Coordinates of C-alpha atoms in Angstrom, one line a residue:
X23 CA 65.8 -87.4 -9.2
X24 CA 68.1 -89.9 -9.1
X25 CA 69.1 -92.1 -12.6
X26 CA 71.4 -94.4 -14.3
X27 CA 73.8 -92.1 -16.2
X28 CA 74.5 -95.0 -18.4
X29 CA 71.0 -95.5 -19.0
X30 CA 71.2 -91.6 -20.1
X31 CA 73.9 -91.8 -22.2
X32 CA 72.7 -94.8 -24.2
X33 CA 70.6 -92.3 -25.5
X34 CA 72.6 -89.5 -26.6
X35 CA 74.3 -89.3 -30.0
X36 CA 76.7 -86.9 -30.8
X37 CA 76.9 -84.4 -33.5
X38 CA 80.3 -83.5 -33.8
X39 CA 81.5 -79.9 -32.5
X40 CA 77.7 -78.1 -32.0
X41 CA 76.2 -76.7 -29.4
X42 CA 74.3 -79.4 -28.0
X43 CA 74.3 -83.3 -27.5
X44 CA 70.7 -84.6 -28.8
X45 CA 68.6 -87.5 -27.5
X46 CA 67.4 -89.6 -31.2
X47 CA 63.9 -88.6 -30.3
X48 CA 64.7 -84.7 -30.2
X49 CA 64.0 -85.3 -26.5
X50 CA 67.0 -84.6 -24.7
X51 CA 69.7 -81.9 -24.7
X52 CA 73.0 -81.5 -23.2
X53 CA 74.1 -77.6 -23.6
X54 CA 77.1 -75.7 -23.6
X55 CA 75.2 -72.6 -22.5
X56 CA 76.3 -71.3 -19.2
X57 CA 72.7 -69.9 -18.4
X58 CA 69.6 -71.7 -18.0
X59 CA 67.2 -69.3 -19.4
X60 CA 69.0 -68.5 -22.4
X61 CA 68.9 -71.8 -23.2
X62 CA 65.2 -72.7 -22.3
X63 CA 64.7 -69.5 -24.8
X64 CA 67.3 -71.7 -27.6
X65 CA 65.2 -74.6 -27.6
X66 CA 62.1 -73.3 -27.5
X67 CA 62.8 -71.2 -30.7
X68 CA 65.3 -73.3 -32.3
X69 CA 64.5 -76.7 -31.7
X70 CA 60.7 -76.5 -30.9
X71 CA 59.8 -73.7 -33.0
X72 CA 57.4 -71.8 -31.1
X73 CA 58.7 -69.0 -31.7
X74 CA 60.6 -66.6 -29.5
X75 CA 59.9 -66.3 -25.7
X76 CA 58.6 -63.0 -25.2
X77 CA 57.5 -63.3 -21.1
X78 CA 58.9 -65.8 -18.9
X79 CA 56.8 -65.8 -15.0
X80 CA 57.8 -66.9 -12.1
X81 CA 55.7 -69.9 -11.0
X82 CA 57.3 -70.9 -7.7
X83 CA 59.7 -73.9 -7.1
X84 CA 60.8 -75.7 -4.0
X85 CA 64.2 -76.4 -2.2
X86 CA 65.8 -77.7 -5.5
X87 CA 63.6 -76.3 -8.8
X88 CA 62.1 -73.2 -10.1
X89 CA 59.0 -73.4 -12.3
X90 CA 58.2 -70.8 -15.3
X91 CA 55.9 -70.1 -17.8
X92 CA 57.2 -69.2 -21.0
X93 CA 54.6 -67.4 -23.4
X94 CA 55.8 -67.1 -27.3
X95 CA 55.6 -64.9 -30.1
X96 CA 53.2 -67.1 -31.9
X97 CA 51.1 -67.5 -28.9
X98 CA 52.8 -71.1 -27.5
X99 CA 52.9 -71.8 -23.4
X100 CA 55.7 -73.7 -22.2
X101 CA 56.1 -75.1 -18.6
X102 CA 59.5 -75.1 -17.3
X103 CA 61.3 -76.4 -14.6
X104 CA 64.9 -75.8 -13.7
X105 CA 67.3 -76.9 -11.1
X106 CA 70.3 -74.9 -11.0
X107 CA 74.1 -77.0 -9.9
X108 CA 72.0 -80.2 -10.9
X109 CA 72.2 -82.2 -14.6
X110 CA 69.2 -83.3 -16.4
X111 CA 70.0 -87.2 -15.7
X112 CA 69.9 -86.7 -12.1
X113 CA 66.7 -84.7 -11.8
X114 CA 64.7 -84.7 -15.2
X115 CA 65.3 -87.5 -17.0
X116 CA 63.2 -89.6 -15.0
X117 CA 60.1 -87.4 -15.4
X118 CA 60.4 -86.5 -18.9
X119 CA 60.4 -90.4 -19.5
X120 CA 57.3 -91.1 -17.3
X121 CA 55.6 -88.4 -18.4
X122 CA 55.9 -89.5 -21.8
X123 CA 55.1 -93.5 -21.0
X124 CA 51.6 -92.2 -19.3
X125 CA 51.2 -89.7 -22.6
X126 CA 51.5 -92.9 -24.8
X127 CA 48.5 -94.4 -23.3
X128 CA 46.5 -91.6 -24.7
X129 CA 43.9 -92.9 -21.3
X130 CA 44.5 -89.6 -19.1
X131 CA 45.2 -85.8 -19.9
X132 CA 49.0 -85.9 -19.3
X133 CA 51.1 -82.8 -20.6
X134 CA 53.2 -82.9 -23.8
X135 CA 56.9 -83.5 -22.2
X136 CA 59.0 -81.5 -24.9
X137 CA 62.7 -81.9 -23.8
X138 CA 64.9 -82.1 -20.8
X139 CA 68.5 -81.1 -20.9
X140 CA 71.6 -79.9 -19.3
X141 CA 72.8 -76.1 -19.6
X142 CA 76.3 -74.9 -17.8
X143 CA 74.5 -74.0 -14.4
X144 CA 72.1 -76.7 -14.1
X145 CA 69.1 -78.5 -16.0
X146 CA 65.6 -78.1 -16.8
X147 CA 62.8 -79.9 -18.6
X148 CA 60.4 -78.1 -21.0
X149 CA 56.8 -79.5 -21.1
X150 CA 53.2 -78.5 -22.1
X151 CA 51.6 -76.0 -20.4
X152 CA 47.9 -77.2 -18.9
X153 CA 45.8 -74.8 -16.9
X154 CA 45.1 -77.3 -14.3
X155 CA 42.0 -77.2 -12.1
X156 CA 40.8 -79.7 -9.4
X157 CA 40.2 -83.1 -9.3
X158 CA 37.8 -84.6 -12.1
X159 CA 34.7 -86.8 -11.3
X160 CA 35.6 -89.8 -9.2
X161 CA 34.0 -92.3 -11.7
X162 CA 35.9 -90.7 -14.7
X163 CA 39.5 -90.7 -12.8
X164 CA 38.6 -94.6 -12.1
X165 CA 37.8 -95.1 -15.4
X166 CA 40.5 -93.1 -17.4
X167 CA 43.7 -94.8 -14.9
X168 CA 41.9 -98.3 -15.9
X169 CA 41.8 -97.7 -19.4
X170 CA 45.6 -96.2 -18.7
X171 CA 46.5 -99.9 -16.4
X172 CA 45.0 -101.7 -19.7
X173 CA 47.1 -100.2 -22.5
X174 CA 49.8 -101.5 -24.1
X175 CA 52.9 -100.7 -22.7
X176 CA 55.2 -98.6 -24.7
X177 CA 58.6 -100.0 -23.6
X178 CA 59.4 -103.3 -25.8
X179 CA 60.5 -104.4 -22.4
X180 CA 57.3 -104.3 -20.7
X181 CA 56.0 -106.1 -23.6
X182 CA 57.7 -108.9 -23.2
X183 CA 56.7 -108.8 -19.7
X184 CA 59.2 -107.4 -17.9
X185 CA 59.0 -105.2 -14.7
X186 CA 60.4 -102.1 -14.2
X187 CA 61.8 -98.8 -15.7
X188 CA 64.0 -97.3 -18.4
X189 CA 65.9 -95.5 -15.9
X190 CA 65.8 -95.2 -11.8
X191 CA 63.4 -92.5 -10.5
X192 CA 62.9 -91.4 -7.2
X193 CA 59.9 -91.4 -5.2
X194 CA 59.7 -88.1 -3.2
X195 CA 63.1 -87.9 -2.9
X196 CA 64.2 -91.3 -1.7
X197 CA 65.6 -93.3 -4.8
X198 CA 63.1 -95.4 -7.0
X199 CA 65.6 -98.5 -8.1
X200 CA 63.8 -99.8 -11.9
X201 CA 65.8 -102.6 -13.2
X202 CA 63.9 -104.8 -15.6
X203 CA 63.0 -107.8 -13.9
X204 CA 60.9 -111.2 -15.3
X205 CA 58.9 -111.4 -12.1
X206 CA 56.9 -109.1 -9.9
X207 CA 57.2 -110.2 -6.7
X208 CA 61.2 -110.3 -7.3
X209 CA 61.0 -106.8 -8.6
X210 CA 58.6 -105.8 -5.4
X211 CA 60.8 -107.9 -3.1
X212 CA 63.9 -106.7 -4.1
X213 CA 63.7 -103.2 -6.0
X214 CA 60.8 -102.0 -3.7
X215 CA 60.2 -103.8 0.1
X216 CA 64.2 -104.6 0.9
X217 CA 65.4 -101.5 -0.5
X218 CA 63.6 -99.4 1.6
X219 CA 63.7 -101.3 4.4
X220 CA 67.8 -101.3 3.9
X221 CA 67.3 -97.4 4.0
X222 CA 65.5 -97.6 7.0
X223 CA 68.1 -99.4 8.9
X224 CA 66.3 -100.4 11.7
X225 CA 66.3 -103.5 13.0
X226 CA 62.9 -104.5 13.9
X227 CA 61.7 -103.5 10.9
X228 CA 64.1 -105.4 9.3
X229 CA 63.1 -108.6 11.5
X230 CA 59.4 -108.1 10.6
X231 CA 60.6 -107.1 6.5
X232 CA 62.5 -110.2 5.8
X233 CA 59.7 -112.7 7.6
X234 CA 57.2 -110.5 5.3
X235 CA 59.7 -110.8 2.3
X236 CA 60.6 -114.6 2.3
X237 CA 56.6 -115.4 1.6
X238 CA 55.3 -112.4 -0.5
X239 CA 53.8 -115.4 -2.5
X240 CA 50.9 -116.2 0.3
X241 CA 49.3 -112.9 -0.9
X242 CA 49.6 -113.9 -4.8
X243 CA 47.4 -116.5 -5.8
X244 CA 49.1 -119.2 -8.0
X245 CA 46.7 -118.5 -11.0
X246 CA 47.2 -114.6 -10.8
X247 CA 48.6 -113.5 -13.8
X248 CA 50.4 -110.3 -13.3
X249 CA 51.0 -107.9 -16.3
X250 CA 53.4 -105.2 -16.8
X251 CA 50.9 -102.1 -16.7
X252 CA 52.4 -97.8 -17.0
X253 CA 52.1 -96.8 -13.5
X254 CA 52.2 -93.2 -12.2
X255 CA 53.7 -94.5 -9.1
X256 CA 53.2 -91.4 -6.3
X257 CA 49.3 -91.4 -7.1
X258 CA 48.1 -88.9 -4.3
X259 CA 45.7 -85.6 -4.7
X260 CA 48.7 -83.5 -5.1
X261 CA 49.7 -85.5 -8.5
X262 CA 46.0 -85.6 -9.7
X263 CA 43.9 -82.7 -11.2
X264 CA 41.8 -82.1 -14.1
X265 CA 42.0 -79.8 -17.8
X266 CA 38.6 -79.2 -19.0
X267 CA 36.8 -81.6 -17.0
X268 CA 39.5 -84.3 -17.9
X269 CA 41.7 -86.6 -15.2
X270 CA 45.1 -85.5 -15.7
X271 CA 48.3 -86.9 -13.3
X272 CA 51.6 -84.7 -13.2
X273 CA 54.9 -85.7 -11.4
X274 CA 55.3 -89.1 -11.6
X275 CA 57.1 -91.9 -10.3
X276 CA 56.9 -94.1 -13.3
X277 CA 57.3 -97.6 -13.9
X278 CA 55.4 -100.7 -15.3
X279 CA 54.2 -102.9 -12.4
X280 CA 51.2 -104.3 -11.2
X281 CA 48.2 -102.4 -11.8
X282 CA 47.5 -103.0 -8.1
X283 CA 50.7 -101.2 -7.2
X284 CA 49.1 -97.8 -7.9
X285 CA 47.2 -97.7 -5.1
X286 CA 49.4 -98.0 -2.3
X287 CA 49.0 -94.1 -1.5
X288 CA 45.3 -94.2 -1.7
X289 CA 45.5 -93.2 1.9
X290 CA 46.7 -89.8 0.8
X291 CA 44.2 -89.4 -2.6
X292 CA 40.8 -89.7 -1.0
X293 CA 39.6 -92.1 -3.6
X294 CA 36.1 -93.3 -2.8
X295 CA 33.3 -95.6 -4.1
X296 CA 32.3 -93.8 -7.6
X297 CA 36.1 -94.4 -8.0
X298 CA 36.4 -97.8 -6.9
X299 CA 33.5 -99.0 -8.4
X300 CA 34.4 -97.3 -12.1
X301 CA 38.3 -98.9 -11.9
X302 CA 36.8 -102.4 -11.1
X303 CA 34.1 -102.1 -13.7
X304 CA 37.3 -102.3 -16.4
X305 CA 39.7 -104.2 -14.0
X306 CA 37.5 -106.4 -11.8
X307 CA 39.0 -106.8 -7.8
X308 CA 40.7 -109.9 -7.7
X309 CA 40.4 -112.5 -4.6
X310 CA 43.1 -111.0 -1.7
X311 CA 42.8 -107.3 -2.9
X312 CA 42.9 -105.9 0.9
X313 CA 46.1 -108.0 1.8
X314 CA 47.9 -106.9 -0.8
X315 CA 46.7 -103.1 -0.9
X316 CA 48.2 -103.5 2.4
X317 CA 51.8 -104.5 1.0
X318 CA 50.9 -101.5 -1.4
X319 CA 51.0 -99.4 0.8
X320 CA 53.4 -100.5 3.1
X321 CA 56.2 -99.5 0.3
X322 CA 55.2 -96.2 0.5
X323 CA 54.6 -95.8 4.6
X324 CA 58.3 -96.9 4.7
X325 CA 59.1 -94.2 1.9
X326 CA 57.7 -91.5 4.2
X327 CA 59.9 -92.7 7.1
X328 CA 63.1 -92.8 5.2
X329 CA 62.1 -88.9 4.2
X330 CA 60.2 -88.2 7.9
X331 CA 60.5 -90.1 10.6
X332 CA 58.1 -89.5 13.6
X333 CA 54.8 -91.1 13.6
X334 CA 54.9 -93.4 10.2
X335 CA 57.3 -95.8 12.2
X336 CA 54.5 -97.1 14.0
X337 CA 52.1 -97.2 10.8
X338 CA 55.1 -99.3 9.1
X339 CA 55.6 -101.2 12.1
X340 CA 51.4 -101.9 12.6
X341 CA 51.2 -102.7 8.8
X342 CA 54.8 -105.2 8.8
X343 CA 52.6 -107.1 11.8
X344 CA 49.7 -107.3 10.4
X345 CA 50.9 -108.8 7.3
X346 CA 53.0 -111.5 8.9
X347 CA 50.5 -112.4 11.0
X348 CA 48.8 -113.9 7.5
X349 CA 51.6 -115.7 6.7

């Protein structure tokens, strides 16, 4: 993940010559330890007190984290992930903060993000453990992300109506850029549609990106008011499951943005009408929904050929066309 390390260190405080570097909240550690897993076992004793890890399982990983179960002496499960060579800042930070925005809304089942932290050989992030099963009902996932669009942000920022994030994120692993902005189509133009299309680097693209970008405001009617809303941001069936019958999301890609934003990978989550028809019931479909789903998903068609290539150059191209077309 990539971050602001400025943004990080803001929210550090230091206490004097110990062992660690805490975040105010209890959140955030910066270790001394030179070893990952005896520090994972620290906090969760220590600072959490869960008591001691007794078992620590394997749960897989990918090209740049490892994923563990901790199980504790009083009977506590903790879900770790680690990324060895890598600090907290750069790969965790960002999670544990949108993990912890979508926990706030209290609308979905999201895990209890502990701490993330730094160790001597790399970082990790310490979080609930959920025994995860598929998807929920349709209606009840369109209902529950409604109810989650309709809270109250929990960033004083996003209360006052700005867009954006407390740190940058990544999405997949292209960076997610999150600085607060007063409008949302300057944050979309800007932080989402031009910076991907600068990654890109191609120049047709970048012909049909800037005609798109210089009148994002024919898909926005002028009455629309757009609120910041907590966003998962990579909503796909990967990221979406269920805990006891309840929607639950994992991995984000948080930020506050319009609500509308969410959906621009619904061509990888297989919403369908129960779904739909339970969202809109809370959040009715406003007038140029389908133009503007198309934008939505355009960001994140561009996203995949930045990390891809091949085929989605056509689907970004097609999309870019179609939208200028309306213009």
């Amino acid at each position: 993940v990539v971050h602001s390390a400025e943004a990080c260190q803001s929210n550090f405080v230091k206490r004097g010559q110990t062992r660690s570097v805490r975040r105010m909240n209890k959140g955030i550690v910066r270790a001394k330890s030179s070893d990952i897993d005896e520090e994972i076992h620290r906090v969760i004793e220590s600072d959490l007190g869960f008591g001691s890890v007794e078992k620590m399982t394997f749960f897989g990983g990918s090209s740049w984290s490892s994923c563990y179960l901790c199980e504790t002496s009083q009977g506590k499960k903790v879900f770790a992930k680690t990324a060895r060579g890598r600090k907290s800042e750069d790969m965790f930070l960002g999670e544990y903060l949108g993990l912890k925005a979508m926990f706030d809304t209290g609308a979905l089942r999201i895990p209890d993000v502990y701490q993330c932290g730094d160790a001597g050989t790399g970082s990790f992030i310490l979080m609930e453990y959920l025994k995860l099963n598929g998807g929920s009902s349709q209606a009840l996932l369109g209902e529950c992300l409604a109810r989650m669009h309709l809270s109250t942000p929990s960033h004083p920022k996003a209360q006052e109506g700005f867009f954006g994030f407390d740190v940058d994120n990544t999405i997949g692993g292209t960076p997610q850029p999150n600085p607060w902005t007063d409008t949302w189509l300057t944050f979309f133009k800007v932080h989402r549609l031009q910076h991907q299309l600068r990654l890109a680097g191609d120049k047709n693209l970048s012909v049909l990106g800037e005609k798109l970008c210089n009148n994002l405001e024919v898909f926005f009617p002028a009455d629309m008011e757009i609120k910041p809303c907590t966003l998962h941001g990579d909503l796909w069936s990967g990221n979406i499951a269920s805990v006891e019958g309840k929607p639950c999301l994992i991995d984000p890609a948080a930020y506050y943005g319009h609500s509308e934003a969410e959906f621009g990978m619904s061509w990888c989550a297989g919403f369908g009408k129960e779904f739909y028809d339970a969202y809109h019931a809370l959040i009715p479909r406003a007038p140029g929904f389908s133009d503007r789903h198309d934008l939505y998903t355009l960001y994140h068609m561009l996203n995949h050929y930045n990390l891809f290539g091949g085929g989605y150059y056509g689907q970004c191209e097609n999309l870019l066309k179609r939208l200028v077309s309306k213009i």
